[in-house]
Amino acid sequence: MESDTSHDTSTAAANANDQTGKKEKSAAQLKKEAEKEAKKKAKLEKFAKKKQKQEAVAKQGSDSKNNAKPSKKREVSKVSYDSDTKPGEKKDISRPLPDSYSPAYVEAAWYTWWMKEGLFKPEYNTGDVTTPVPAGNFMICIPPPNVTGSLHLGHALMCSVEDCIIRWRRMKGQRTLWNPGCDHAGIATQVVVEKKLWRERQVTRHDIGREQFLEEVWKYKHEKGGRIYEQIKCLGASADWDRAFFSMDENCCRAVKEAFIRLHDEGIIYRNLRLVNWSCILRSAIADIEVDKVELTGRTLLNVPGYDEKVEFGVLVLFAYPVEDSDEKLIVATTRIETMLGDTAVAVHPKDERYNHLRGKYVLHPFCDRRMPIVFDDFVEMSFGTGAVKITPAHDQNDYECGLRHNLPFVETIDENGMITDVCAQFKGMKRFEARKAVLEALKDKGLYIETKENPMIVPICSRSKDIIEPLLKPQWYCKCDDMAANAAKAVKDGRIKIIPNMFEKTWFQWLDNIRDWCISRQLWWGHRIPAYFVTIDDPEVAKGSDADNHFWISAHDEDEALNKAANRFNCSKEKITLKQDEDVLDTWFSAALFPFAIFGWPNETIDLKTFYPGSLLETGHDILFFWVARMVFFGMKLMGDVPFKEIYLHAIVRDAHGRKMSKSLGNIIDPLDVISGIGLEELHEQLRNSNLDKKEIAKAIQGQKDDFPQGIPECGADALRFTLLAYSSQGRDINLDVGRTWGYRKFCNKIWNATKFALSVIGDNFVPSSQDFTKASLIDQWILSRLSAAVDTCNTNFDTYMFQDVTTAIYNFWWYDLCDVYIECLKPVFQESNEEMQSIARNVLYICLDYGLRLLHPCMPFVTEELWQRLPSKPKDSPPSISVTRYPENFTWRNTGIEDDVALWQDIARTVRSIRTEYQTNKTKTEIFVKCTNEEIASVVSRYRQEIVTLSYSSNLTVITSGNAPPGCAISTVSDKCEVHVMLRGIIDVQKELSKLSLKQTKLSEQLQRLRDSTQSENYDKVPENVKALNAEKISQIQTEMQKLEKAIEVFKIIE
């Protein structure tokens, strides 16, 4: 069938050609077309192969750092610790170390032992917190995660940084306290429990009432609240868990009440009627930090909770108001047409000459009996819209202030449920965004609609409910901030508080200089109920108070106290007084602002409060600098009379490897525990399927996971994750986290593991460290001690200034490049010889490097350092039980920059030799090398380190030449203007075979170069796109460079021949 079909097709084609009457093509034309077709086919095949290769790489996954195929390299054996060690017992270290590093093995058992030993408590060593210690105290209060939350990378960064600091300080001999805790997270927790109630029982909080609902929240807290603590412990956080606080525990409740009462009695906290950010879904005011400001470039349809259809945003509607007693109409513009139902004026700029004739005039509202003045106010932008702005004082912040300035009526047209009030009968009871359409149609019916334009705008969205924020006029509690802000600014200016990085000082001052009073009340049930009582007096001579009138509110610890204070204020008997406690709760940030002293029992004068306030450091993300950090400074200075901490270190924001914000819908959120323990791709997908994302977002997120983690996430361990986050911590920059880099630091752990295993094998179980007199030590021994001294200085300097990137670089370089790549390699010949004195010195030096090298690393990698340090032989009986309470290395005197310079020279020589060996593919055969020196000093250095150069370059012999030439048959490379390396190749490689290979390659490159040159010299080349021309020029340059190298290599081989 196939052959018949093809014959019929070709015949039909031939007949068709005949019918067209076109001439047959010449042989030359056919040949040209065939060549063209062949080239096209070759390109397509090349493209197909390239695409197939890319798909294969994507399917297998790739290591972004070394472009290696990780499918095999990431398959490592997972070893578990299976000894019967009960929680709190010391790990069994009598068993031999596994062959290779395994996080599951290393991180088992240590944490519970650390806790049982009390190593993380400030009482360790002294038995109390009052006995002075020479190094002083160091205290950090943890930025408390949400009680219902799960660990994310922001927490992991915070824990890594803070634990690193606290471990370093502890090892420096300071009394340390890292006080953990978690926050009740008012809105977040209430939303979670409300969803749970609806999912499980189809009831709302209003169905079961406040008391029962709070019981449900506490039940949920007891079930889930400890989860985040256990996750933080997995990271090795050395916090004092006996002092863990919860923002709704007795201490915090007492502190919150006391703070509110004191500040209210002083007039700093007051009651007032103002505009607030209102979530109609939550039916609560929310904080600014809980509002996501979404930028729209133009017309956009958004999903809004409670609406079946998407709602239009990003447009500007123009409509007209009739001017009273005139045929004129005043055109105004708005992005929220439904709010025109609450308009009470139209504003224009005083200098706008277009509207000077309307001074003293009014416009008429088309849907209700309302005369609205035309007011002149300089807040109006003459260039926006028509230059005339509708004023809705009850639903817009700018309009609110304008309304106050011009004494306008405040007409509430949207209620707390997002429904239209009875202000305009024809729209009463409509949902606000349904009214948006209805108002528009009604304006068209009256001939007042002008047009709709696309308009860039910012839409405020509630981060919790995803609802569109509605500015509503509500009586709320406010905190005056101006004086406290001035004090907080002064504290930074005079140095009592230091902000790191200092680039945030400018932002700090700008925010404090422009501060507004803080709305501290929330219409929730979960949280600190406001300790304020509304007073009603049963006396006709006493005017009835308004809910918004601060005078009729009494703050007190309980109702009896409130009754007494009310009787004194209103000068009446208690019998005439009725009290009702406010139903609202305080903003979560209010209680959080009290943490630095509330956690120690304030207002009681406790020992902990006297010892640990003020704290030493506040470490957190720069995104909550004002919502939390500044307010802690406010309340600390106001209520305690002193700053709450001396330094503020602001860490970066963690983003994904592509620099994108972490988002569930992108599928790029990484659970730190998944990095620690590893997780398969399908398991990652399952996490998404079990989340609250809708189906479309899940599909998008799953694709994102496939792109970023094609093989899932390998088991990297807590130490590698911590080290990664610290290594990324360059002050002032966001962190683009690549899991591939974490895998690289897992390899670093394995490097340390193998180096320690080797060192322990040559040191021996019976080794006893001797006095540290190294006057007879070899040059390489002196060099490694010098490098250790340099690393110690670098780490201490940069720990002190929070430059963690420099700390990790110093430690990494010492372990990997100095100790492993050079010193240990140079020691191998030493232990193969019979010089016992040199071996004894080398063992001592190696022991010092292990001991102090592990201590250097411990604050960053607590688990692997504890595992290996515990196995060091012959520790004194009075030595600390754990590496975490040993002294951190400091003030070493072994630094010798002269020796370091010498070693740097011979390392360059060794690297040059290795480079030549790689270039000529002689890595498996030892070669003889000749080092030609034009300087006696350099020749002396090379001679002194002859054995080390031979060892590290894998050579058979080294000859130093100061006069004459090296023998023929060598490849030559320059190290410096005074030093040249000759590597003997004659007799090692097949010269004719290599020349043949190079000649063939040279021919192919010449042909490629000619084709490229021909294409660039064609008549139509000027029509080729500029990017293609640039690409061709780059290819030509690359081929020319490669050909030059080939010519040089051929010359070398001809000399060798």
CSV table of N, CA, C and O in Angstrom, one decimal, residues 513-592:
chain,number,residue,atom,x,y,z
A,513,ASP,N,10.3,59.8,60.9
A,513,ASP,CA,10.1,61.3,60.7
A,513,ASP,C,8.6,61.5,60.2
A,513,ASP,O,8.1,62.6,60.3
A,514,ASN,N,8.1,60.5,59.5
A,514,ASN,CA,6.8,60.6,58.9
A,514,ASN,C,5.7,59.7,59.5
A,514,ASN,O,4.8,59.3,58.8
A,515,ILE,N,5.9,59.4,60.7
A,515,ILE,CA,5.1,58.4,61.4
A,515,ILE,C,3.7,58.9,61.6
A,515,ILE,O,3.4,60.1,61.9
A,516,ARG,N,2.7,57.9,61.6
A,516,ARG,CA,1.4,58.2,61.9
A,516,ARG,C,1.0,57.4,63.1
A,516,ARG,O,1.7,56.4,63.5
A,517,ASP,N,-0.1,57.8,63.8
A,517,ASP,CA,-0.5,57.0,64.9
A,517,ASP,C,-0.9,55.6,64.5
A,517,ASP,O,-1.4,55.4,63.3
A,518,TRP,N,-0.8,54.6,65.3
A,518,TRP,CA,-0.9,53.2,65.0
A,518,TRP,C,-2.2,52.7,65.5
A,518,TRP,O,-2.6,52.8,66.7
A,519,CYS,N,-3.0,52.1,64.6
A,519,CYS,CA,-4.3,51.5,64.9
A,519,CYS,C,-4.0,50.1,65.5
A,519,CYS,O,-3.4,49.2,64.8
A,520,ILE,N,-4.3,49.9,66.8
A,520,ILE,CA,-3.9,48.7,67.5
A,520,ILE,C,-5.0,47.7,67.8
A,520,ILE,O,-4.8,46.7,68.4
A,521,SER,N,-6.2,48.0,67.4
A,521,SER,CA,-7.3,47.1,67.6
A,521,SER,C,-7.7,46.3,66.4
A,521,SER,O,-7.6,46.7,65.3
A,522,ARG,N,-8.2,45.1,66.7
A,522,ARG,CA,-8.6,44.1,65.6
A,522,ARG,C,-9.9,43.5,66.0
A,522,ARG,O,-10.1,43.1,67.2
A,523,GLN,N,-10.8,43.3,65.1
A,523,GLN,CA,-12.1,42.8,65.3
A,523,GLN,C,-12.1,41.3,65.2
A,523,GLN,O,-12.7,40.6,64.4
A,524,LEU,N,-11.3,40.7,66.1
A,524,LEU,CA,-11.1,39.2,66.1
A,524,LEU,C,-11.5,38.7,67.5
A,524,LEU,O,-11.8,39.5,68.4
A,525,TRP,N,-11.5,37.4,67.6
A,525,TRP,CA,-11.7,36.8,69.0
A,525,TRP,C,-10.4,36.2,69.5
A,525,TRP,O,-10.3,36.1,70.7
A,526,TRP,N,-9.5,35.8,68.6
A,526,TRP,CA,-8.3,35.2,69.1
A,526,TRP,C,-7.2,36.2,69.3
A,526,TRP,O,-6.9,36.9,68.3
A,527,GLY,N,-6.8,36.4,70.5
A,527,GLY,CA,-5.8,37.4,70.7
A,527,GLY,C,-5.9,38.0,72.1
A,527,GLY,O,-6.7,37.5,73.0
A,528,HIS,N,-5.2,39.1,72.4
A,528,HIS,CA,-5.3,39.7,73.7
A,528,HIS,C,-6.5,40.7,73.7
A,528,HIS,O,-6.5,41.7,73.1
A,529,ARG,N,-7.5,40.3,74.5
A,529,ARG,CA,-8.7,41.1,74.5
A,529,ARG,C,-8.4,42.4,75.2
A,529,ARG,O,-7.7,42.5,76.2
A,530,ILE,N,-8.8,43.5,74.6
A,530,ILE,CA,-8.5,44.8,75.0
A,530,ILE,C,-9.0,45.1,76.4
A,530,ILE,O,-10.2,44.9,76.7
A,531,PRO,N,-8.2,45.4,77.4
A,531,PRO,CA,-8.6,45.6,78.8
A,531,PRO,C,-9.2,47.0,79.0
A,531,PRO,O,-8.8,47.8,79.9
A,532,ALA,N,-10.2,47.3,78.2
A,532,ALA,CA,-10.9,48.6,78.3
A,532,ALA,C,-12.4,48.4,78.4
A,532,ALA,O,-13.0,47.5,77.8
A,533,TYR,N,-13.1,49.2,79.2
A,533,TYR,CA,-14.5,49.1,79.5
A,533,TYR,C,-15.2,50.4,79.1
A,533,TYR,O,-14.8,51.4,79.5
A,534,PHE,N,-16.3,50.2,78.4
A,534,PHE,CA,-17.2,51.4,78.1
A,534,PHE,C,-18.1,51.6,79.2
A,534,PHE,O,-18.8,50.7,79.8
A,535,VAL,N,-18.1,52.9,79.6
A,535,VAL,CA,-18.9,53.3,80.8
A,535,VAL,C,-20.3,53.9,80.4
A,535,VAL,O,-20.3,54.8,79.6
A,536,THR,N,-21.3,53.4,81.0
A,536,THR,CA,-22.6,54.0,80.8
A,536,THR,C,-23.1,54.4,82.2
A,536,THR,O,-23.1,53.5,83.2
A,537,ILE,N,-23.5,55.6,82.4
A,537,ILE,CA,-24.0,56.2,83.7
A,537,ILE,C,-25.5,56.3,83.7
A,537,ILE,O,-26.1,56.9,82.8
A,538,ASP,N,-26.1,55.7,84.7
A,538,ASP,CA,-27.6,55.7,84.8
A,538,ASP,C,-27.9,57.0,85.6
A,538,ASP,O,-28.3,56.9,86.7
A,539,ASP,N,-27.7,58.1,84.9
A,539,ASP,CA,-28.0,59.4,85.5
A,539,ASP,C,-28.3,60.4,84.4
A,539,ASP,O,-27.5,60.7,83.6
A,540,PRO,N,-29.5,61.0,84.5
A,540,PRO,CA,-29.9,61.9,83.4
A,540,PRO,C,-29.0,63.2,83.3
A,540,PRO,O,-28.9,63.8,82.3
A,541,GLU,N,-28.3,63.5,84.4
A,541,GLU,CA,-27.4,64.6,84.4
A,541,GLU,C,-26.1,64.4,83.7
A,541,GLU,O,-25.4,65.3,83.4
A,542,VAL,N,-25.8,63.1,83.4
A,542,VAL,CA,-24.6,62.8,82.8
A,542,VAL,C,-24.9,62.4,81.3
A,542,VAL,O,-25.7,61.5,81.1
A,543,ALA,N,-24.3,63.1,80.4
A,543,ALA,CA,-24.5,62.8,79.0
A,543,ALA,C,-24.1,61.4,78.6
A,543,ALA,O,-23.1,60.9,79.1
A,544,LYS,N,-24.8,60.8,77.7
A,544,LYS,CA,-24.5,59.5,77.2
A,544,LYS,C,-23.3,59.6,76.3
A,544,LYS,O,-23.2,60.4,75.4
A,545,GLY,N,-22.4,58.7,76.5
A,545,GLY,CA,-21.1,58.7,75.7
A,545,GLY,C,-21.2,58.0,74.4
A,545,GLY,O,-22.1,57.1,74.2
A,546,SER,N,-20.3,58.4,73.5
A,546,SER,CA,-20.2,57.7,72.2
A,546,SER,C,-19.1,56.6,72.2
A,546,SER,O,-18.2,56.8,73.0
A,547,ASP,N,-19.3,55.6,71.4
A,547,ASP,CA,-18.4,54.5,71.4
A,547,ASP,C,-17.0,55.0,70.9
A,547,ASP,O,-16.0,54.4,71.3
A,548,ALA,N,-17.0,56.1,70.2
A,548,ALA,CA,-15.7,56.6,69.7
A,548,ALA,C,-15.1,57.6,70.7
A,548,ALA,O,-14.0,58.2,70.4
A,549,ASP,N,-15.8,57.9,71.8
A,549,ASP,CA,-15.3,59.0,72.7
A,549,ASP,C,-14.4,58.3,73.8
A,549,ASP,O,-14.8,57.5,74.6
A,550,ASN,N,-13.1,58.7,73.7
A,550,ASN,CA,-12.1,58.1,74.6
A,550,ASN,C,-12.5,58.4,76.1
A,550,ASN,O,-12.1,57.6,77.0
A,551,HIS,N,-13.2,59.5,76.4
A,551,HIS,CA,-13.5,59.8,77.8
A,551,HIS,C,-14.4,58.7,78.5
A,551,HIS,O,-14.3,58.6,79.7
A,552,PHE,N,-15.1,58.0,77.7
A,552,PHE,CA,-16.1,57.0,78.3
A,552,PHE,C,-15.5,55.6,78.3
A,552,PHE,O,-16.2,54.7,78.6
A,553,TRP,N,-14.2,55.6,78.1
A,553,TRP,CA,-13.5,54.3,78.2
A,553,TRP,C,-12.5,54.3,79.3
A,553,TRP,O,-11.7,55.2,79.5
A,554,ILE,N,-12.6,53.2,80.1
A,554,ILE,CA,-11.7,53.0,81.3
A,554,ILE,C,-10.9,51.8,81.1
A,554,ILE,O,-11.4,50.7,80.7
A,555,SER,N,-9.6,51.8,81.2
A,555,SER,CA,-8.7,50.6,81.1
A,555,SER,C,-8.4,50.1,82.5
A,555,SER,O,-8.1,50.9,83.4
A,556,ALA,N,-8.4,48.8,82.7
A,556,ALA,CA,-8.2,48.3,84.0
A,556,ALA,C,-7.8,46.8,83.9
A,556,ALA,O,-8.1,46.1,82.9
A,557,HIS,N,-7.2,46.3,85.0
A,557,HIS,CA,-6.8,44.8,85.0
A,557,HIS,C,-8.0,43.9,85.1
A,557,HIS,O,-8.0,42.8,84.7
A,558,ASP,N,-9.1,44.4,85.8
A,558,ASP,CA,-10.3,43.6,85.9
A,558,ASP,C,-11.5,44.6,86.1
A,558,ASP,O,-11.3,45.8,86.1
A,559,GLU,N,-12.7,44.0,86.1
A,559,GLU,CA,-13.9,44.9,86.2
A,559,GLU,C,-14.0,45.6,87.5
A,559,GLU,O,-14.5,46.8,87.5
A,560,ASP,N,-13.5,45.1,88.6
A,560,ASP,CA,-13.6,45.8,89.9
A,560,ASP,C,-12.7,47.1,89.8
A,560,ASP,O,-13.2,48.1,90.3
A,561,GLU,N,-11.5,46.9,89.3
A,561,GLU,CA,-10.7,48.1,89.2
A,561,GLU,C,-11.3,49.1,88.2
A,561,GLU,O,-11.2,50.3,88.5
A,562,ALA,N,-11.9,48.7,87.1
A,562,ALA,CA,-12.5,49.6,86.2
A,562,ALA,C,-13.7,50.3,86.8
A,562,ALA,O,-13.9,51.5,86.6
A,563,LEU,N,-14.4,49.6,87.7
A,563,LEU,CA,-15.6,50.2,88.4
A,563,LEU,C,-15.1,51.4,89.3
A,563,LEU,O,-15.7,52.5,89.3
A,564,ASN,N,-14.0,51.1,90.0
A,564,ASN,CA,-13.5,52.1,90.9
A,564,ASN,C,-13.0,53.3,90.1
A,564,ASN,O,-13.2,54.5,90.5
A,565,LYS,N,-12.3,53.1,89.0
A,565,LYS,CA,-11.7,54.2,88.2
A,565,LYS,C,-12.9,55.0,87.6
A,565,LYS,O,-12.8,56.2,87.5
A,566,ALA,N,-13.9,54.3,87.1
A,566,ALA,CA,-15.1,55.0,86.5
A,566,ALA,C,-15.8,55.9,87.6
A,566,ALA,O,-16.2,57.0,87.3
A,567,ALA,N,-15.9,55.4,88.8
A,567,ALA,CA,-16.6,56.1,89.8
A,567,ALA,C,-15.8,57.4,90.1
A,567,ALA,O,-16.4,58.5,90.3
A,568,ASN,N,-14.5,57.3,90.2
A,568,ASN,CA,-13.7,58.5,90.4
A,568,ASN,C,-13.7,59.5,89.3
A,568,ASN,O,-13.8,60.7,89.5
A,569,ARG,N,-13.7,58.9,88.0
A,569,ARG,CA,-13.7,59.8,86.9
A,569,ARG,C,-15.0,60.6,86.8
A,569,ARG,O,-15.0,61.8,86.5
A,570,PHE,N,-16.2,59.9,86.9
A,570,PHE,CA,-17.5,60.6,86.7
A,570,PHE,C,-18.1,61.0,88.0
A,570,PHE,O,-19.2,61.5,88.0
A,571,ASN,N,-17.4,60.8,89.1
A,571,ASN,CA,-17.8,61.4,90.4
A,571,ASN,C,-19.3,60.9,90.7
A,571,ASN,O,-20.2,61.7,91.0
A,572,CYS,N,-19.5,59.6,90.6
A,572,CYS,CA,-20.8,59.1,90.9
A,572,CYS,C,-20.7,57.7,91.6
A,572,CYS,O,-19.6,57.2,91.7
A,573,SER,N,-21.8,57.2,92.1
A,573,SER,CA,-21.7,55.9,92.8
A,573,SER,C,-21.5,54.8,91.9
A,573,SER,O,-22.0,54.8,90.7
A,574,LYS,N,-21.0,53.7,92.4
A,574,LYS,CA,-20.8,52.5,91.5
A,574,LYS,C,-22.1,51.9,91.1
A,574,LYS,O,-22.1,51.3,90.0
A,575,GLU,N,-23.1,52.1,91.8
A,575,GLU,CA,-24.4,51.5,91.5
A,575,GLU,C,-25.0,52.0,90.2
A,575,GLU,O,-25.8,51.4,89.5
A,576,LYS,N,-24.6,53.2,89.9
A,576,LYS,CA,-25.1,53.9,88.7
A,576,LYS,C,-24.3,53.5,87.4
A,576,LYS,O,-24.7,53.9,86.3
A,577,ILE,N,-23.3,52.8,87.6
A,577,ILE,CA,-22.3,52.5,86.5
A,577,ILE,C,-22.5,51.1,85.9
A,577,ILE,O,-22.6,50.1,86.6
A,578,THR,N,-22.6,51.1,84.6
A,578,THR,CA,-22.6,49.8,83.8
A,578,THR,C,-21.4,49.8,83.0
A,578,THR,O,-21.1,50.7,82.3
A,579,LEU,N,-20.7,48.6,83.0
A,579,LEU,CA,-19.5,48.5,82.3
A,579,LEU,C,-19.6,47.4,81.2
A,579,LEU,O,-20.3,46.4,81.5
A,580,LYS,N,-19.0,47.6,80.1
A,580,LYS,CA,-19.0,46.5,79.1
A,580,LYS,C,-17.6,46.5,78.4
A,580,LYS,O,-17.1,47.5,77.9
A,581,GLN,N,-16.9,45.4,78.6
A,581,GLN,CA,-15.5,45.3,78.0
A,581,GLN,C,-15.6,45.2,76.5
A,581,GLN,O,-16.5,44.6,75.9
A,582,ASP,N,-14.6,45.9,75.9
A,582,ASP,CA,-14.5,45.9,74.5
A,582,ASP,C,-14.3,44.5,74.0
A,582,ASP,O,-13.6,43.6,74.5
A,583,GLU,N,-15.1,44.2,72.9
A,583,GLU,CA,-15.0,42.8,72.3
A,583,GLU,C,-13.7,42.6,71.5
A,583,GLU,O,-13.4,41.5,71.2
A,584,ASP,N,-13.1,43.7,71.1
A,584,ASP,CA,-12.0,43.6,70.2
A,584,ASP,C,-10.7,43.1,70.9
A,584,ASP,O,-10.6,43.1,72.1
A,585,VAL,N,-9.7,42.7,70.0
A,585,VAL,CA,-8.4,42.3,70.6
A,585,VAL,C,-7.4,43.2,70.0
A,585,VAL,O,-7.6,44.0,69.1
A,586,LEU,N,-6.2,43.1,70.6
A,586,LEU,CA,-5.1,44.0,70.2
A,586,LEU,C,-4.4,43.4,69.0
A,586,LEU,O,-4.3,42.2,68.8
A,587,ASP,N,-3.8,44.3,68.1
A,587,ASP,CA,-3.0,43.9,67.0
A,587,ASP,C,-1.9,43.0,67.6
A,587,ASP,O,-1.3,43.2,68.6
A,588,THR,N,-1.6,41.9,66.8
A,588,THR,CA,-0.5,41.0,67.2
A,588,THR,C,0.8,41.7,67.5
A,588,THR,O,1.6,41.3,68.3
A,589,TRP,N,1.1,42.7,66.7
A,589,TRP,CA,2.3,43.5,66.8
A,589,TRP,C,2.4,44.2,68.1
A,589,TRP,O,3.5,44.5,68.6
A,590,PHE,N,1.3,44.5,68.8
A,590,PHE,CA,1.3,45.1,70.1
A,590,PHE,C,2.0,44.2,71.1
A,590,PHE,O,2.9,44.7,71.8
A,591,SER,N,1.5,43.0,71.2
A,591,SER,CA,2.2,42.1,72.2
A,591,SER,C,3.6,41.8,71.8
A,591,SER,O,4.5,41.6,72.6
A,592,ALA,N,3.8,41.6,70.4
A,592,ALA,CA,5.2,41.3,70.0
A,592,ALA,C,6.2,42.5,70.3
A,592,ALA,O,7.3,42.2,70.6
